[in-house]
Amino acid sequence: MRTHFSDQIMLTQIRLNSIDDISFMLEYLMWETSTDTIIGIGTPTYDDICEWIRVLECRLDRDTDQVQQCIDSCKEYIKP
């Protein structure tokens, strides 16, 4: 199930914003979120992260190392 972590605003940011900013934001949401933040805003679901991956793969700079690292991190997070 997708949540607010993959709403249109978030997906547009992932598609268009600086990969530095996006990478930092996604890494924080997946790996570094504090318990207080989780209680306040929740965590992204498997479906949210799959959507992030699809959007990252459609970026114009998708072939750069930084975008590929971000994609790999997302895949690692949802890996069973």
PDB file of C-alpha atoms in Angstrom:
ATOM      1  CA  MET A   1       0.000   0.000   0.000  1.00  0.00           C
ATOM      2  CA  ARG A   2       1.315   3.425  -0.942  1.00  0.00           C
ATOM      3  CA  THR A   3       1.295   6.207   1.617  1.00  0.00           C
ATOM      4  CA  HIS A   4       2.094   9.918   1.739  1.00  0.00           C
ATOM      5  CA  PHE A   5       5.730   8.914   1.152  1.00  0.00           C
ATOM      6  CA  SER A   6       4.862   8.349  -2.512  1.00  0.00           C
ATOM      7  CA  ASP A   7       2.297  11.055  -3.144  1.00  0.00           C
ATOM      8  CA  GLN A   8       2.608  13.222  -6.244  1.00  0.00           C
ATOM      9  CA  ILE A   9       4.601  15.933  -4.459  1.00  0.00           C
ATOM     10  CA  MET A  10       7.168  13.453  -3.160  1.00  0.00           C
ATOM     11  CA  LEU A  11       7.499  11.706  -6.534  1.00  0.00           C
ATOM     12  CA  THR A  12       7.953  15.020  -8.334  1.00  0.00           C
ATOM     13  CA  GLN A  13      10.722  15.945  -5.890  1.00  0.00           C
ATOM     14  CA  ILE A  14      12.442  12.595  -6.480  1.00  0.00           C
ATOM     15  CA  ARG A  15      12.187  13.093 -10.243  1.00  0.00           C
ATOM     16  CA  LEU A  16      13.348  16.716 -10.429  1.00  0.00           C
ATOM     17  CA  ASN A  17      15.324  17.799  -7.362  1.00  0.00           C
ATOM     18  CA  SER A  18      19.064  17.534  -6.943  1.00  0.00           C
ATOM     19  CA  ILE A  19      20.128  13.927  -6.483  1.00  0.00           C
ATOM     20  CA  ASP A  20      22.237  15.073  -3.520  1.00  0.00           C
ATOM     21  CA  ASP A  21      19.119  16.312  -1.750  1.00  0.00           C
ATOM     22  CA  ILE A  22      17.019  13.318  -2.780  1.00  0.00           C
ATOM     23  CA  SER A  23      19.646  10.797  -1.777  1.00  0.00           C
ATOM     24  CA  PHE A  24      20.005  12.425   1.641  1.00  0.00           C
ATOM     25  CA  MET A  25      16.220  12.503   2.159  1.00  0.00           C
ATOM     26  CA  LEU A  26      15.607   8.905   1.085  1.00  0.00           C
ATOM     27  CA  GLU A  27      18.549   7.571   3.091  1.00  0.00           C
ATOM     28  CA  TYR A  28      17.216   9.358   6.144  1.00  0.00           C
ATOM     29  CA  LEU A  29      13.700   7.997   5.670  1.00  0.00           C
ATOM     30  CA  MET A  30      14.912   4.434   5.132  1.00  0.00           C
ATOM     31  CA  TRP A  31      17.922   4.036   7.396  1.00  0.00           C
ATOM     32  CA  GLU A  32      18.282   6.866   9.895  1.00  0.00           C
ATOM     33  CA  THR A  33      14.787   7.811  11.026  1.00  0.00           C
ATOM     34  CA  SER A  34      14.500   8.239  14.779  1.00  0.00           C
ATOM     35  CA  THR A  35      11.809   6.550  16.826  1.00  0.00           C
ATOM     36  CA  ASP A  36      10.224   9.947  17.514  1.00  0.00           C
ATOM     37  CA  THR A  37      10.003  10.660  13.796  1.00  0.00           C
ATOM     38  CA  ILE A  38       8.551   7.219  13.083  1.00  0.00           C
ATOM     39  CA  ILE A  39       5.859   7.823  15.692  1.00  0.00           C
ATOM     40  CA  GLY A  40       5.087  11.215  14.135  1.00  0.00           C
ATOM     41  CA  ILE A  41       5.164  10.499  10.410  1.00  0.00           C
ATOM     42  CA  GLY A  42       5.459   6.725  10.028  1.00  0.00           C
ATOM     43  CA  THR A  43       7.779   4.865   7.715  1.00  0.00           C
ATOM     44  CA  PRO A  44       7.692   4.258   3.978  1.00  0.00           C
ATOM     45  CA  THR A  45       6.118   0.997   2.851  1.00  0.00           C
ATOM     46  CA  TYR A  46       7.459  -1.551   0.399  1.00  0.00           C
ATOM     47  CA  ASP A  47       5.120  -0.077  -2.248  1.00  0.00           C
ATOM     48  CA  ASP A  48       6.361   3.463  -1.535  1.00  0.00           C
ATOM     49  CA  ILE A  49       9.958   2.430  -2.054  1.00  0.00           C
ATOM     50  CA  CYS A  50       9.145   0.476  -5.216  1.00  0.00           C
ATOM     51  CA  GLU A  51       7.574   3.676  -6.539  1.00  0.00           C
ATOM     52  CA  TRP A  52      10.714   5.634  -5.598  1.00  0.00           C
ATOM     53  CA  ILE A  53      12.812   3.148  -7.548  1.00  0.00           C
ATOM     54  CA  ARG A  54      10.594   3.493 -10.634  1.00  0.00           C
ATOM     55  CA  VAL A  55      10.872   7.293 -10.491  1.00  0.00           C
ATOM     56  CA  LEU A  56      14.640   7.213  -9.907  1.00  0.00           C
ATOM     57  CA  GLU A  57      15.011   4.921 -12.923  1.00  0.00           C
ATOM     58  CA  CYS A  58      13.216   7.542 -15.060  1.00  0.00           C
ATOM     59  CA  ARG A  59      15.414  10.490 -14.071  1.00  0.00           C
ATOM     60  CA  LEU A  60      17.444  12.057 -16.860  1.00  0.00           C
ATOM     61  CA  ASP A  61      20.604  11.404 -14.826  1.00  0.00           C
ATOM     62  CA  ARG A  62      19.645   7.809 -14.008  1.00  0.00           C
ATOM     63  CA  ASP A  63      22.959   6.439 -15.319  1.00  0.00           C
ATOM     64  CA  THR A  64      25.112   8.402 -12.893  1.00  0.00           C
ATOM     65  CA  ASP A  65      26.780   6.631  -9.991  1.00  0.00           C
ATOM     66  CA  GLN A  66      24.910   8.695  -7.437  1.00  0.00           C
ATOM     67  CA  VAL A  67      21.462   7.826  -8.798  1.00  0.00           C
ATOM     68  CA  GLN A  68      22.445   4.173  -9.146  1.00  0.00           C
ATOM     69  CA  GLN A  69      23.651   4.137  -5.526  1.00  0.00           C
ATOM     70  CA  CYS A  70      20.340   5.614  -4.417  1.00  0.00           C
ATOM     71  CA  ILE A  71      18.449   2.941  -6.377  1.00  0.00           C
ATOM     72  CA  ASP A  72      20.653   0.217  -4.883  1.00  0.00           C
ATOM     73  CA  SER A  73      20.016   1.535  -1.375  1.00  0.00           C
ATOM     74  CA  CYS A  74      16.260   1.431  -1.976  1.00  0.00           C
ATOM     75  CA  LYS A  75      16.505  -2.129  -3.288  1.00  0.00           C
ATOM     76  CA  GLU A  76      18.592  -3.143  -0.280  1.00  0.00           C
ATOM     77  CA  TYR A  77      16.009  -1.691   2.073  1.00  0.00           C
ATOM     78  CA  ILE A  78      13.145  -3.742   0.612  1.00  0.00           C
ATOM     79  CA  LYS A  79      15.199  -6.893   0.064  1.00  0.00           C
ATOM     80  CA  PRO A  80      13.650  -9.841   1.917  1.00  0.00           C
TER      81      PRO A  80
END
